[in-house]
C-alpha cells in the first residue's frame, strides 16, 4: 500500500471513494436525507477545494485507489475507505500516517466522526468531546466530535 499527496488529477478517484462509501455504508446508520447531506457536503466542488487548500492524500494498493484522508491544522478530514477494503487495516494505516503528521505540530488531533466510524476511532484512542446534531428536513444528522492526544503530555 502506498500513501501519496493528492492533486487535481485525483479528483474523480477521491469522489468515487467518498461517494461509494457514503452510498453503501451510511444508509445502515442514517436516514436518506442525511445520506444526501453527506453526498452534497462531499461534492466534487468541495473535494477539489480541499485538494487545493488542505493536505489531502490518497492510498493506493496494486495501483488501485482504495482510500482517502486529509487534514487541515490538527483536524482530520474525510477518511473514507472503499467498502470492500474496510476492516482490513487500511483506515488504521491512514490514521497512523495522518496522526504522525499532525503530531509534528499539534498535541492532539480532532475529528468529526460519523456513526459509521465512531467505533473505529474509539479503538484508536479517540474520545468523544461533544455529541452533535444538525436538523435536516426530515430528522437529524448525528455525529461525534472526537479528539486524541498524540503525545504523553496530553
PDB file of C-alpha atoms in Angstrom:
ATOM      1  CA  UNK A   1       0.000   0.000   0.000  1.00  0.00           C
ATOM      2  CA  UNK A   2       1.195   3.490  -0.843  1.00  0.00           C
ATOM      3  CA  UNK A   3       0.031   6.868   0.500  1.00  0.00           C
ATOM      4  CA  UNK A   4       0.708   9.973  -1.558  1.00  0.00           C
ATOM      5  CA  UNK A   5      -0.369  13.611  -1.714  1.00  0.00           C
ATOM      6  CA  UNK A   6      -3.441  14.037  -3.896  1.00  0.00           C
ATOM      7  CA  UNK A   7      -3.657  16.571  -6.690  1.00  0.00           C
ATOM      8  CA  UNK A   8      -6.308  17.695  -9.145  1.00  0.00           C
ATOM      9  CA  UNK A   9      -5.939  14.586 -11.294  1.00  0.00           C
ATOM     10  CA  UNK A  10      -7.109  12.515  -8.285  1.00  0.00           C
ATOM     11  CA  UNK A  11     -10.452  14.332  -8.017  1.00  0.00           C
ATOM     12  CA  UNK A  12     -12.521  11.592  -9.662  1.00  0.00           C
ATOM     13  CA  UNK A  13     -10.855   8.815  -7.658  1.00  0.00           C
ATOM     14  CA  UNK A  14     -11.435  10.651  -4.364  1.00  0.00           C
ATOM     15  CA  UNK A  15     -15.034  11.427  -5.284  1.00  0.00           C
ATOM     16  CA  UNK A  16     -15.598   7.778  -6.226  1.00  0.00           C
ATOM     17  CA  UNK A  17     -14.134   6.503  -2.930  1.00  0.00           C
ATOM     18  CA  UNK A  18     -16.123   9.030  -0.924  1.00  0.00           C
ATOM     19  CA  UNK A  19     -19.464   8.702  -2.690  1.00  0.00           C
ATOM     20  CA  UNK A  20     -19.365   4.908  -2.978  1.00  0.00           C
ATOM     21  CA  UNK A  21     -18.642   4.594   0.713  1.00  0.00           C
ATOM     22  CA  UNK A  22     -21.410   7.019   1.657  1.00  0.00           C
ATOM     23  CA  UNK A  23     -23.957   5.320  -0.626  1.00  0.00           C
ATOM     24  CA  UNK A  24     -23.127   1.780   0.521  1.00  0.00           C
ATOM     25  CA  UNK A  25     -22.320   2.223   4.222  1.00  0.00           C
ATOM     26  CA  UNK A  26     -24.155   5.281   5.526  1.00  0.00           C
ATOM     27  CA  UNK A  27     -27.729   4.026   4.842  1.00  0.00           C
ATOM     28  CA  UNK A  28     -27.078   1.410   7.542  1.00  0.00           C
ATOM     29  CA  UNK A  29     -26.700   4.261  10.073  1.00  0.00           C
ATOM     30  CA  UNK A  30     -28.594   7.269   8.686  1.00  0.00           C
ATOM     31  CA  UNK A  31     -31.886   8.124   7.011  1.00  0.00           C
ATOM     32  CA  UNK A  32     -31.892   9.148   3.334  1.00  0.00           C
ATOM     33  CA  UNK A  33     -31.804  12.911   3.886  1.00  0.00           C
ATOM     34  CA  UNK A  34     -28.652  12.528   5.986  1.00  0.00           C
ATOM     35  CA  UNK A  35     -27.049  10.388   3.268  1.00  0.00           C
ATOM     36  CA  UNK A  36     -27.914  13.104   0.749  1.00  0.00           C
ATOM     37  CA  UNK A  37     -26.448  15.735   3.110  1.00  0.00           C
ATOM     38  CA  UNK A  38     -23.131  13.823   3.227  1.00  0.00           C
ATOM     39  CA  UNK A  39     -23.058  13.434  -0.567  1.00  0.00           C
ATOM     40  CA  UNK A  40     -23.629  17.169  -1.001  1.00  0.00           C
ATOM     41  CA  UNK A  41     -21.091  18.032   1.706  1.00  0.00           C
ATOM     42  CA  UNK A  42     -18.523  15.895  -0.137  1.00  0.00           C
ATOM     43  CA  UNK A  43     -19.387  17.310  -3.549  1.00  0.00           C
ATOM     44  CA  UNK A  44     -16.896  17.425  -6.392  1.00  0.00           C
ATOM     45  CA  UNK A  45     -16.515  21.172  -5.801  1.00  0.00           C
ATOM     46  CA  UNK A  46     -15.770  20.715  -2.078  1.00  0.00           C
ATOM     47  CA  UNK A  47     -13.346  17.860  -2.720  1.00  0.00           C
ATOM     48  CA  UNK A  48     -11.453  19.942  -5.291  1.00  0.00           C
ATOM     49  CA  UNK A  49     -11.311  22.879  -2.888  1.00  0.00           C
ATOM     50  CA  UNK A  50      -9.840  20.544  -0.245  1.00  0.00           C
ATOM     51  CA  UNK A  51      -7.246  19.182  -2.655  1.00  0.00           C
ATOM     52  CA  UNK A  52      -6.141  22.724  -3.484  1.00  0.00           C
ATOM     53  CA  UNK A  53      -6.141  24.166   0.057  1.00  0.00           C
ATOM     54  CA  UNK A  54      -5.580  21.311   2.519  1.00  0.00           C
ATOM     55  CA  UNK A  55      -3.391  18.252   2.996  1.00  0.00           C
ATOM     56  CA  UNK A  56      -5.317  15.589   1.066  1.00  0.00           C
ATOM     57  CA  UNK A  57      -3.917  12.135   0.465  1.00  0.00           C
ATOM     58  CA  UNK A  58      -4.868   9.060  -1.473  1.00  0.00           C
ATOM     59  CA  UNK A  59      -3.973   5.457  -0.672  1.00  0.00           C
ATOM     60  CA  UNK A  60      -3.299   3.007  -3.453  1.00  0.00           C
ATOM     61  CA  UNK A  61      -2.956  -0.761  -3.339  1.00  0.00           C
ATOM     62  CA  UNK A  62      -1.860  -2.552  -6.519  1.00  0.00           C
ATOM     63  CA  UNK A  63      -2.329   0.772  -8.374  1.00  0.00           C
ATOM     64  CA  UNK A  64      -5.999   0.972  -7.321  1.00  0.00           C
ATOM     65  CA  UNK A  65      -7.231   3.950  -5.268  1.00  0.00           C
ATOM     66  CA  UNK A  66      -8.674   2.374  -2.111  1.00  0.00           C
ATOM     67  CA  UNK A  67      -8.869   5.183   0.473  1.00  0.00           C
ATOM     68  CA  UNK A  68      -8.570   8.909   1.012  1.00  0.00           C
ATOM     69  CA  UNK A  69      -7.936  11.113   4.012  1.00  0.00           C
ATOM     70  CA  UNK A  70      -6.691  14.568   4.774  1.00  0.00           C
ATOM     71  CA  UNK A  71      -6.129  17.115   7.474  1.00  0.00           C
ATOM     72  CA  UNK A  72      -6.103  20.850   7.991  1.00  0.00           C
ATOM     73  CA  UNK A  73      -4.195  22.007  11.040  1.00  0.00           C
ATOM     74  CA  UNK A  74      -4.974  19.338  13.610  1.00  0.00           C
ATOM     75  CA  UNK A  75      -8.397  18.461  12.168  1.00  0.00           C
ATOM     76  CA  UNK A  76      -8.617  15.070  10.440  1.00  0.00           C
ATOM     77  CA  UNK A  77     -10.805  15.339   7.344  1.00  0.00           C
ATOM     78  CA  UNK A  78     -12.587  12.934   5.039  1.00  0.00           C
ATOM     79  CA  UNK A  79     -11.303   9.461   5.917  1.00  0.00           C
ATOM     80  CA  UNK A  80     -13.055   7.093   3.536  1.00  0.00           C
ATOM     81  CA  UNK A  81     -12.111   3.531   2.651  1.00  0.00           C
ATOM     82  CA  UNK A  82     -13.758   1.684  -0.220  1.00  0.00           C
ATOM     83  CA  UNK A  83     -16.347  -0.725   1.232  1.00  0.00           C
ATOM     84  CA  UNK A  84     -14.578  -3.878   0.023  1.00  0.00           C
ATOM     85  CA  UNK A  85     -11.338  -2.750   1.732  1.00  0.00           C
ATOM     86  CA  UNK A  86     -12.888  -1.913   5.113  1.00  0.00           C
ATOM     87  CA  UNK A  87     -11.887  -3.995   8.113  1.00  0.00           C
ATOM     88  CA  UNK A  88      -8.501  -4.841   6.576  1.00  0.00           C
ATOM     89  CA  UNK A  89      -6.312  -2.216   8.233  1.00  0.00           C
ATOM     90  CA  UNK A  90      -6.369   0.460   5.510  1.00  0.00           C
ATOM     91  CA  UNK A  91      -8.194   3.024   7.674  1.00  0.00           C
ATOM     92  CA  UNK A  92      -5.866   2.375  10.609  1.00  0.00           C
ATOM     93  CA  UNK A  93      -2.784   2.710   8.407  1.00  0.00           C
ATOM     94  CA  UNK A  94      -4.121   6.004   7.055  1.00  0.00           C
ATOM     95  CA  UNK A  95      -4.849   7.290  10.564  1.00  0.00           C
ATOM     96  CA  UNK A  96      -1.320   6.395  11.711  1.00  0.00           C
ATOM     97  CA  UNK A  97       0.065   8.395   8.791  1.00  0.00           C
ATOM     98  CA  UNK A  98      -2.171  11.425   9.440  1.00  0.00           C
ATOM     99  CA  UNK A  99      -1.670  11.369  13.213  1.00  0.00           C
ATOM    100  CA  UNK A 100       2.109  11.232  12.758  1.00  0.00           C
ATOM    101  CA  UNK A 101       1.971  14.319  10.531  1.00  0.00           C
ATOM    102  CA  UNK A 102      -0.410  16.228  12.809  1.00  0.00           C
ATOM    103  CA  UNK A 103       1.687  15.270  15.846  1.00  0.00           C
ATOM    104  CA  UNK A 104       4.684  17.128  14.411  1.00  0.00           C
ATOM    105  CA  UNK A 105       2.907  20.438  15.088  1.00  0.00           C
ATOM    106  CA  UNK A 106      -0.009  19.780  17.449  1.00  0.00           C
ATOM    107  CA  UNK A 107      -0.505  17.895  20.714  1.00  0.00           C
ATOM    108  CA  UNK A 108      -3.850  16.431  19.680  1.00  0.00           C
ATOM    109  CA  UNK A 109      -5.917  15.504  16.646  1.00  0.00           C
ATOM    110  CA  UNK A 110      -9.625  16.298  16.360  1.00  0.00           C
ATOM    111  CA  UNK A 111     -12.283  15.000  14.001  1.00  0.00           C
ATOM    112  CA  UNK A 112     -15.990  14.814  13.346  1.00  0.00           C
ATOM    113  CA  UNK A 113     -16.971  11.139  13.307  1.00  0.00           C
ATOM    114  CA  UNK A 114     -19.965   9.706  11.526  1.00  0.00           C
ATOM    115  CA  UNK A 115     -21.879   6.999  13.359  1.00  0.00           C
ATOM    116  CA  UNK A 116     -20.326   4.500  10.957  1.00  0.00           C
ATOM    117  CA  UNK A 117     -16.802   5.409  12.100  1.00  0.00           C
ATOM    118  CA  UNK A 118     -17.098   6.126  15.840  1.00  0.00           C
ATOM    119  CA  UNK A 119     -16.114   2.639  16.987  1.00  0.00           C
ATOM    120  CA  UNK A 120     -13.009   2.593  14.782  1.00  0.00           C
ATOM    121  CA  UNK A 121     -11.893   5.944  16.192  1.00  0.00           C
ATOM    122  CA  UNK A 122     -12.561   4.833  19.779  1.00  0.00           C
ATOM    123  CA  UNK A 123     -10.367   1.780  19.198  1.00  0.00           C
ATOM    124  CA  UNK A 124      -7.621   4.196  18.101  1.00  0.00           C
ATOM    125  CA  UNK A 125      -7.869   6.120  21.373  1.00  0.00           C
ATOM    126  CA  UNK A 126     -10.199   8.962  20.364  1.00  0.00           C
ATOM    127  CA  UNK A 127     -12.622  10.258  22.990  1.00  0.00           C
ATOM    128  CA  UNK A 128     -15.934  11.985  22.344  1.00  0.00           C
ATOM    129  CA  UNK A 129     -15.861  15.625  23.430  1.00  0.00           C
ATOM    130  CA  UNK A 130     -19.277  16.561  22.041  1.00  0.00           C
ATOM    131  CA  UNK A 131     -22.371  14.751  20.774  1.00  0.00           C
ATOM    132  CA  UNK A 132     -23.523  16.875  17.832  1.00  0.00           C
ATOM    133  CA  UNK A 133     -26.670  17.020  15.765  1.00  0.00           C
ATOM    134  CA  UNK A 134     -27.831  19.084  12.833  1.00  0.00           C
ATOM    135  CA  UNK A 135     -31.501  19.464  11.938  1.00  0.00           C
ATOM    136  CA  UNK A 136     -32.402  18.239   8.468  1.00  0.00           C
ATOM    137  CA  UNK A 137     -35.752  18.400   6.663  1.00  0.00           C
ATOM    138  CA  UNK A 138     -36.931  15.026   7.963  1.00  0.00           C
ATOM    139  CA  UNK A 139     -34.895  14.486  11.124  1.00  0.00           C
ATOM    140  CA  UNK A 140     -31.415  14.963  12.480  1.00  0.00           C
ATOM    141  CA  UNK A 141     -27.877  14.244  11.428  1.00  0.00           C
ATOM    142  CA  UNK A 142     -25.999  12.921  14.451  1.00  0.00           C
ATOM    143  CA  UNK A 143     -22.216  12.717  14.754  1.00  0.00           C
ATOM    144  CA  UNK A 144     -19.462  12.845  17.358  1.00  0.00           C
ATOM    145  CA  UNK A 145     -16.746  15.449  17.776  1.00  0.00           C
ATOM    146  CA  UNK A 146     -13.716  13.475  18.981  1.00  0.00           C
ATOM    147  CA  UNK A 147     -10.115  14.124  19.987  1.00  0.00           C
ATOM    148  CA  UNK A 148      -6.976  12.159  20.711  1.00  0.00           C
ATOM    149  CA  UNK A 149      -3.838  13.393  22.436  1.00  0.00           C
ATOM    150  CA  UNK A 150      -0.879  12.397  20.303  1.00  0.00           C
ATOM    151  CA  UNK A 151       1.864  12.671  22.893  1.00  0.00           C
ATOM    152  CA  UNK A 152       2.335  11.833  26.567  1.00  0.00           C
ATOM    153  CA  UNK A 153       1.797  15.453  27.625  1.00  0.00           C
ATOM    154  CA  UNK A 154      -1.955  15.333  26.805  1.00  0.00           C
TER     155      UNK A 154
END
